[in-house]
Amino acid sequence: MDKLRIAGGRPLQGEARVSGAKNAALPIMCAALLTAKPLVLANVPRLMDVHTMTRLLEQMGVRAAEGGNGALELQAGTVGSPVAPYELVKTMRASVLVLGPLLARCGQARVSLPGGCAIGARPVDQHVKGLQAMGATITIEHGYMNATAERLRGARIVMDLVTVTGTETLMMAATLADGVTVLENAAREPEVADLARCLAAMGAKIEGAGSDTIRITGVASLGGARHAIMPDRIETGTYLAATAAAGGRIRLRGAMPGTLDAAMEKLREAGARIAVAEDTIELEMDARPRAAGFRTAPFPGFATDMQAQFMTLNTIAEGTAVITETIFENRFLPALELQRLGAAITLQGSAAIVKGVGRLQGARVMATDLCASASLVIAGLVAEGETVIERIYHLDRGYEALQQKLSALGARIERIA
Ligand code: EPU
């Protein structure tokens, strides 16, 4: 199995282009199920999860044609079998995003329950509850959700908690429902707004996406559209945190700075100089970082998907940072690996107390999920000597061309068998 070997201790220097956002691409690909017409996408990242989603859609009868440079055309002329099997859902939880569109288009769906995952419990009760409020009948049998609905009807749905894919599921389902749906306590993540932009281009009537109240007026049918996937804010934040930790100066092109306020505030607190233009971010760091604690929260708060990367930054900082994780219960796994590199981290329930040590030392470590992998890569860039990261396949799920991009920024990084 592939490993990543990093020789640390070099600053990052140069330019990189931000890829399209995985967590916008996945729901938007599912939106193709809502119409018989082609959905032509640009800036789709080349990632394992995108490949898995393409396979899932193809298996339902969707025609997928990949062009160069992140172009992907999807057409669901007819939907042969509205099923998301366990084999695919277990490898990628985001497969549940087909539930809403399938139900709206076909009146039925059979989708495997996702089950647990390395970062904690991942229930879908809010997806189910919302669709039921729209008139769907959903039973759970043999690990599958079996959903049927003659035609979904609009409803006012107050979500018990903020859920990103839950909001996306209900928003997609509501586009073809009979009447008006209002989602209260909706997720405000930029990826929800990007999905809404794509749905609007397809003819959906949506107001308020990006705020906590989204109003969708159902239409009889949707058409084809062209849409460019928004830039990946998690990838952007990861490269910024990496440079703040390793030192140096980078310029990220094709970024969406307005989606990164919370992260940039922490980077400035840590001592980085940041300059923002329309779609570029420049970061310069020439000193040891200062500790910058934070608490994860739904957008516009600090993203849980950047928590581990910013924990690594704090391991070498001057001072002590308290990091509180409020979204998932098991997102401190990288802390245990970082300790193997010499980090001083104490875990207390949902908080991690990170006492900055001057330096990390390279060692063999193991990645447990996507963000954990990214945090260990940053640690490897900073550590003295060589770091080998095992189970690196997690990175291929979410970071396009990571190794090439980091190499171009001067890192000594290679994949080994
Ligand atoms: N939750 C429920 N019931 C539900 C849905 C969620 O209790 O029906 C809880 C979860 O257990 C969690 C919280 O609500 O405690 C938030 O979960 P959310 O539903 O927002 O997460 P998600 O939609 O499954 C997306 C991203 C994740 C990211 C989270 C939080 C996608 C495809 N995934 O997941 O990204 O961590 O939002 O921002 O958009 C990743 O990219 O690898 C990844 C894990």
XYZ file of C-alpha atoms and ligand atoms in Angstrom:
461
model
C 0.000 0.000 0.000
C 1.243 3.466 -0.870
C 3.093 5.577 1.632
C 4.303 9.128 1.494
C 7.881 10.005 2.434
C 8.665 13.587 3.340
C 12.052 15.091 4.151
C 11.102 18.020 6.336
C 12.608 21.309 7.314
C 12.197 23.354 4.140
C 10.044 26.447 3.744
C 7.352 26.480 1.036
C 7.901 28.931 -1.767
C 5.962 29.675 -4.953
C 2.525 29.412 -6.484
C -0.242 26.797 -6.588
C -3.692 26.646 -8.130
C -6.612 25.705 -5.907
C -8.744 22.797 -7.171
C -12.522 22.568 -7.338
C -14.192 21.733 -4.023
C -14.856 18.052 -3.396
C -17.752 18.796 -1.066
C -19.406 20.998 -3.691
C -18.707 18.606 -6.580
C -20.291 15.564 -4.884
C -23.787 17.032 -4.267
C -23.728 18.865 -7.596
C -23.006 15.606 -9.428
C -26.092 14.135 -7.718
C -28.169 17.049 -9.002
C -27.715 15.506 -12.468
C -30.284 12.894 -11.360
C -32.954 15.607 -11.249
C -33.108 16.089 -15.018
C -33.010 14.092 -18.246
C -30.921 16.866 -19.830
C -27.110 17.138 -19.666
C -25.372 18.811 -16.743
C -22.033 20.156 -17.930
C -19.581 20.761 -15.100
C -16.227 22.525 -15.043
C -13.487 22.660 -12.392
C -14.354 19.165 -11.128
C -11.412 17.915 -9.051
C -9.767 14.597 -9.994
C -10.285 12.707 -6.791
C -11.127 9.213 -5.659
C -14.463 10.368 -4.183
C -15.459 12.000 -7.485
C -14.567 8.767 -9.265
C -16.658 6.763 -6.769
C -19.616 9.117 -7.242
C -19.286 8.782 -11.041
C -19.382 4.988 -10.693
C -22.435 5.176 -8.449
C -24.280 7.413 -10.917
C -23.246 5.296 -13.915
C -24.589 2.225 -12.215
C -27.993 3.962 -12.092
C -27.875 4.589 -15.823
C -26.323 8.060 -15.850
C -24.030 8.689 -18.816
C -20.751 10.289 -17.729
C -18.202 11.789 -20.123
C -14.974 13.221 -18.796
C -13.248 15.970 -20.735
C -9.833 17.363 -19.939
C -9.176 20.052 -17.360
C -11.901 19.164 -14.897
C -14.770 18.984 -17.396
C -17.449 16.400 -16.666
C -20.745 15.936 -18.451
C -23.464 13.926 -16.757
C -26.767 12.950 -18.293
C -29.478 10.957 -16.553
C -31.676 10.363 -19.623
C -33.470 7.673 -17.690
C -32.693 6.356 -14.236
C -32.512 2.582 -14.511
C -32.139 1.525 -10.917
C -32.564 4.050 -8.089
C -30.249 2.151 -5.748
C -27.094 3.082 -3.847
C -25.580 -0.242 -2.730
C -23.691 -0.828 0.504
C -20.465 -1.555 -1.412
C -20.266 2.051 -2.589
C -21.865 3.841 0.378
C -19.437 2.186 2.783
C -16.455 3.581 0.870
C -17.971 7.041 0.581
C -20.582 8.338 2.945
C -21.516 11.195 0.594
C -23.265 8.545 -1.555
C -26.366 9.224 0.583
C -26.668 12.481 -1.396
C -28.443 10.523 -4.156
C -31.424 9.877 -1.850
C -33.169 13.242 -2.292
C -32.759 13.547 -6.078
C -33.757 9.903 -6.691
C -36.897 10.247 -4.646
C -37.840 13.516 -6.352
C -37.211 12.192 -9.871
C -38.239 8.508 -9.621
C -40.625 8.479 -6.660
C -38.495 5.793 -5.065
C -34.991 5.153 -3.792
C -33.112 2.401 -2.036
C -30.001 3.705 -0.335
C -27.708 1.861 2.063
C -27.406 3.362 5.542
C -23.889 4.740 5.889
C -23.061 3.401 9.354
C -20.199 4.763 11.447
C -16.943 6.202 10.263
C -13.491 6.905 11.681
C -14.360 10.437 12.799
C -17.489 9.496 14.760
C -21.191 8.720 14.468
C -22.670 9.901 11.193
C -26.464 9.594 11.518
C -28.842 10.609 8.701
C -31.970 11.060 10.820
C -32.357 14.682 9.688
C -32.361 13.661 6.013
C -35.027 11.036 6.772
C -37.139 13.298 8.972
C -37.159 16.090 6.392
C -38.135 13.813 3.510
C -40.910 12.306 5.661
C -42.219 15.812 6.343
C -42.367 16.213 2.550
C -44.599 13.149 2.322
C -42.095 10.345 1.741
C -42.541 6.933 3.319
C -39.204 5.630 4.514
C -38.585 2.250 6.074
C -35.291 0.820 7.160
C -34.801 -2.818 6.202
C -31.659 -4.915 6.184
C -29.412 -1.862 6.437
C -31.123 0.001 3.607
C -33.425 3.026 3.544
C -36.357 2.274 1.274
C -38.047 5.517 0.343
C -41.154 6.084 -1.763
C -43.275 9.125 -2.576
C -45.897 9.598 -5.242
C -44.843 13.262 -5.478
C -43.043 15.088 -2.692
C -44.864 18.111 -1.327
C -43.435 21.308 0.038
C -43.149 21.607 3.814
C -41.711 23.849 6.498
C -38.852 21.913 8.064
C -36.989 23.044 11.164
C -33.792 21.051 11.297
C -32.741 19.933 14.794
C -29.096 20.652 14.072
C -26.998 22.102 11.314
C -26.187 19.409 8.759
C -24.495 20.096 5.446
C -25.486 17.022 3.426
C -28.873 16.982 5.181
C -29.571 20.511 3.924
C -28.369 19.536 0.441
C -30.564 16.422 0.358
C -33.709 18.353 1.270
C -32.909 21.288 -0.998
C -32.504 18.983 -4.009
C -35.659 17.024 -3.153
C -37.658 20.240 -2.774
C -36.772 21.551 -6.251
C -39.282 19.121 -7.824
C -41.797 19.017 -4.958
C -45.331 20.299 -5.180
C -45.358 23.722 -3.491
C -43.012 25.659 -1.263
C -40.430 24.161 1.110
C -38.809 26.254 3.806
C -35.684 24.860 5.493
C -35.009 26.483 8.860
C -31.689 26.107 10.689
C -30.177 25.180 7.320
C -26.409 24.817 6.869
C -24.805 28.071 5.649
C -21.745 26.382 4.152
C -20.576 27.887 0.831
C -20.937 24.430 -0.762
C -24.708 24.596 -0.099
C -24.790 27.952 -1.902
C -22.774 26.527 -4.814
C -25.254 23.656 -5.167
C -28.101 26.196 -5.117
C -26.408 28.186 -7.916
C -26.197 25.043 -10.035
C -29.824 24.088 -9.296
C -30.932 27.627 -10.173
C -29.096 27.348 -13.498
C -31.120 24.153 -14.063
C -34.325 26.121 -13.491
C -34.923 25.618 -9.759
C -36.422 28.415 -7.678
C -34.326 28.845 -4.538
C -33.923 31.821 -2.229
C -31.672 32.224 0.785
C -29.066 29.510 0.174
C -26.014 30.495 2.222
C -28.264 31.751 5.019
C -30.007 29.659 7.675
C -33.410 29.880 5.992
C -33.755 28.485 2.482
C -36.991 28.769 0.548
C -37.522 26.479 -2.431
C -40.537 26.698 -4.730
C -40.985 23.387 -6.510
C -41.133 23.326 -10.308
C -42.516 20.618 -12.624
C -39.165 19.773 -14.176
C -35.557 20.910 -14.379
C -33.376 21.304 -17.447
C -29.694 21.010 -18.267
C -27.095 23.582 -17.260
C -23.435 24.505 -17.196
C -21.777 25.092 -13.853
C -18.212 25.589 -12.621
C -17.511 24.028 -9.206
C -16.388 26.552 -6.580
C -12.783 26.488 -5.278
C -11.951 24.146 -2.403
C -11.701 26.152 0.805
C -10.393 23.175 2.796
C -7.549 22.599 0.331
C -6.822 26.335 0.383
C -6.715 26.417 4.184
C -4.478 23.357 4.251
C -1.816 24.995 2.029
C -2.038 28.191 4.059
C -1.604 26.290 7.337
C 1.270 24.291 5.822
C 3.118 27.488 4.886
C 2.408 29.105 8.244
C 3.926 26.009 9.893
C 6.884 25.392 7.570
C 7.571 29.071 6.870
C 7.989 30.655 3.444
C 5.771 32.498 1.034
C 3.005 31.150 -1.190
C 0.473 32.504 -3.596
C -2.723 30.508 -4.143
C -4.568 31.220 -7.381
C -8.184 30.363 -8.127
C -9.196 30.654 -4.478
C -12.347 32.082 -2.909
C -10.989 34.189 -0.025
C -14.463 35.091 1.276
C -14.987 31.474 2.381
C -11.896 31.444 4.605
C -12.378 34.286 7.085
C -12.208 32.157 10.246
C -9.092 30.301 9.077
C -7.307 33.475 7.940
C -8.046 35.158 11.252
C -6.290 32.285 13.060
C -3.341 32.404 10.646
C -2.924 36.133 11.308
C -3.138 35.459 15.037
C -0.342 32.920 14.537
C 1.786 35.659 12.957
C 1.306 35.126 9.219
C 1.044 38.094 6.849
C -1.810 37.576 4.427
C -2.784 39.594 1.367
C -6.048 38.874 -0.381
C -7.128 39.841 -3.893
C -10.248 38.792 -5.796
C -9.265 35.157 -6.294
C -5.754 34.946 -4.882
C -4.367 34.650 -1.384
C -0.741 35.309 -0.521
C 0.718 34.216 2.773
C 4.135 34.936 4.189
C 5.585 33.550 7.397
C 9.117 34.151 8.577
C 8.955 33.467 12.293
C 7.921 30.714 14.660
C 4.106 30.677 14.837
C 2.289 31.863 17.931
C -0.335 29.589 19.501
C -3.845 30.222 18.144
C -6.618 28.197 19.765
C -10.108 27.839 18.291
C -13.402 26.038 18.457
C -14.890 24.277 15.434
C -18.378 25.319 14.385
C -20.656 25.241 11.356
C -19.883 27.926 8.738
C -18.976 30.786 9.105
C -17.208 29.349 12.179
C -13.930 27.469 12.050
C -14.360 24.340 9.859
C -13.942 20.941 11.486
C -12.275 19.853 8.240
C -9.352 22.184 9.011
C -9.068 21.400 12.704
C -6.324 18.780 12.422
C -4.201 20.881 10.048
C -4.332 23.840 12.460
C -3.549 21.523 15.353
C -0.266 20.659 13.627
C 0.474 24.367 13.258
C -0.024 24.763 16.996
C 2.275 21.864 17.894
C 5.337 23.954 17.020
C 3.961 27.326 18.137
C 5.090 29.581 20.932
C 2.568 29.142 23.733
C -0.355 26.805 24.412
C -3.532 26.531 22.356
C -6.857 25.028 23.341
C -8.708 23.442 20.427
C -12.324 22.428 20.941
C -14.068 20.099 18.480
C -17.838 20.504 18.505
C -18.934 18.686 15.307
C -17.555 15.130 15.449
C -16.637 13.190 18.574
C -13.603 11.366 17.270
C -11.609 13.924 15.382
C -8.497 13.995 17.521
C -6.963 10.775 16.186
C -4.096 12.652 14.508
C -3.108 14.012 17.930
C -1.933 10.531 18.876
C 0.196 10.302 15.731
C 1.528 13.834 16.212
C 2.699 12.791 19.674
C 4.936 10.238 17.959
C 6.657 13.191 16.261
C 7.248 14.875 19.608
C 4.116 17.039 19.886
C 2.815 17.793 23.409
C -0.947 17.343 23.202
C -3.293 16.485 26.063
C -6.815 15.370 25.217
C -9.637 16.270 27.592
C -12.981 15.213 26.188
C -13.814 17.481 23.285
C -10.761 19.681 23.892
C -7.122 19.269 22.919
C -4.534 21.261 24.804
C -1.573 21.776 22.534
C 1.590 23.009 24.166
C 3.889 24.286 21.458
C 7.250 22.564 21.264
C 10.035 24.175 19.277
C 10.367 21.357 16.745
C 8.978 18.009 15.630
C 11.036 14.982 14.693
C 10.307 12.794 11.699
C 8.923 9.283 12.323
C 6.595 6.703 10.796
C 2.940 7.579 11.310
C -0.439 6.353 10.105
C -3.267 8.382 8.591
C -6.826 7.671 9.779
C -8.923 9.966 7.574
C -8.671 12.765 5.076
C -7.971 15.669 7.413
C -5.730 13.538 9.601
C -3.622 12.778 6.513
C -3.332 16.459 5.689
C -2.289 17.281 9.242
C 0.414 14.605 9.137
C 1.706 15.895 5.799
C 2.090 19.350 7.363
C 3.849 17.767 10.327
C 6.180 15.967 7.923
C 7.023 19.242 6.157
C 7.947 20.808 9.483
C 9.687 17.903 11.217
C 13.420 17.387 11.276
C 14.466 14.367 9.239
C 12.213 11.931 7.463
C 8.518 11.247 8.041
C 6.742 8.306 6.411
C 2.940 8.405 6.366
C 1.093 5.126 5.911
C -2.449 4.641 4.575
C -2.062 7.624 2.338
C -5.018 6.533 0.165
C -7.155 8.816 2.329
C -5.414 11.802 0.733
C -6.436 10.710 -2.766
C -10.045 11.051 -1.660
C -9.773 14.761 -1.082
C -6.564 16.431 -2.252
C -5.934 16.745 -5.975
C -2.283 16.341 -6.982
C -1.058 17.069 -3.459
C 2.357 15.635 -4.041
C 2.894 17.537 -7.308
C 1.635 20.786 -5.821
C 3.850 20.505 -2.746
C 6.876 19.492 -4.844
C 6.362 22.580 -7.002
C 6.419 24.608 -3.775
C 9.829 23.159 -2.928
C 8.858 20.314 -0.597
C 10.800 17.065 -0.744
C 7.969 14.579 -0.906
C 7.603 11.230 -2.683
C 5.287 8.266 -2.835
C 6.853 4.945 -1.961
C 5.475 1.410 -2.101
N -25.936 14.854 12.191
C -27.003 14.249 12.813
N -28.051 13.824 12.045
C -28.072 13.935 10.693
C -26.977 14.555 10.056
C -25.918 14.996 10.828
O -27.021 14.100 14.032
O -29.046 13.529 10.074
C -24.806 15.376 12.997
C -23.492 14.663 12.719
O -23.355 13.518 13.508
C -22.477 15.739 13.065
C -23.179 17.032 12.690
O -24.561 16.704 12.587
O -22.236 15.754 14.451
C -22.739 17.672 11.396
O -22.705 16.706 10.368
P -23.043 17.063 8.856
O -24.282 16.349 8.477
O -22.983 18.528 8.644
O -21.842 16.394 8.089
P -21.943 15.794 6.657
O -22.904 16.561 5.853
O -22.091 14.328 6.739
C -20.129 17.335 5.551
C -18.831 17.139 4.852
C -17.783 16.683 5.854
C -17.645 17.733 6.939
C -19.013 17.985 7.582
C -19.023 19.100 8.609
C -19.587 16.507 2.642
C -19.685 15.461 1.588
N -19.010 16.146 3.791
O -20.473 16.072 6.102
O -16.555 16.556 5.167
O -16.746 17.321 7.915
O -19.984 18.318 6.574
O -18.709 20.307 8.010
O -19.995 17.643 2.430
C -14.834 15.206 4.287
O -14.742 16.028 3.379
O -14.113 14.190 4.347
C -15.795 15.404 5.318
C -15.911 14.551 6.329
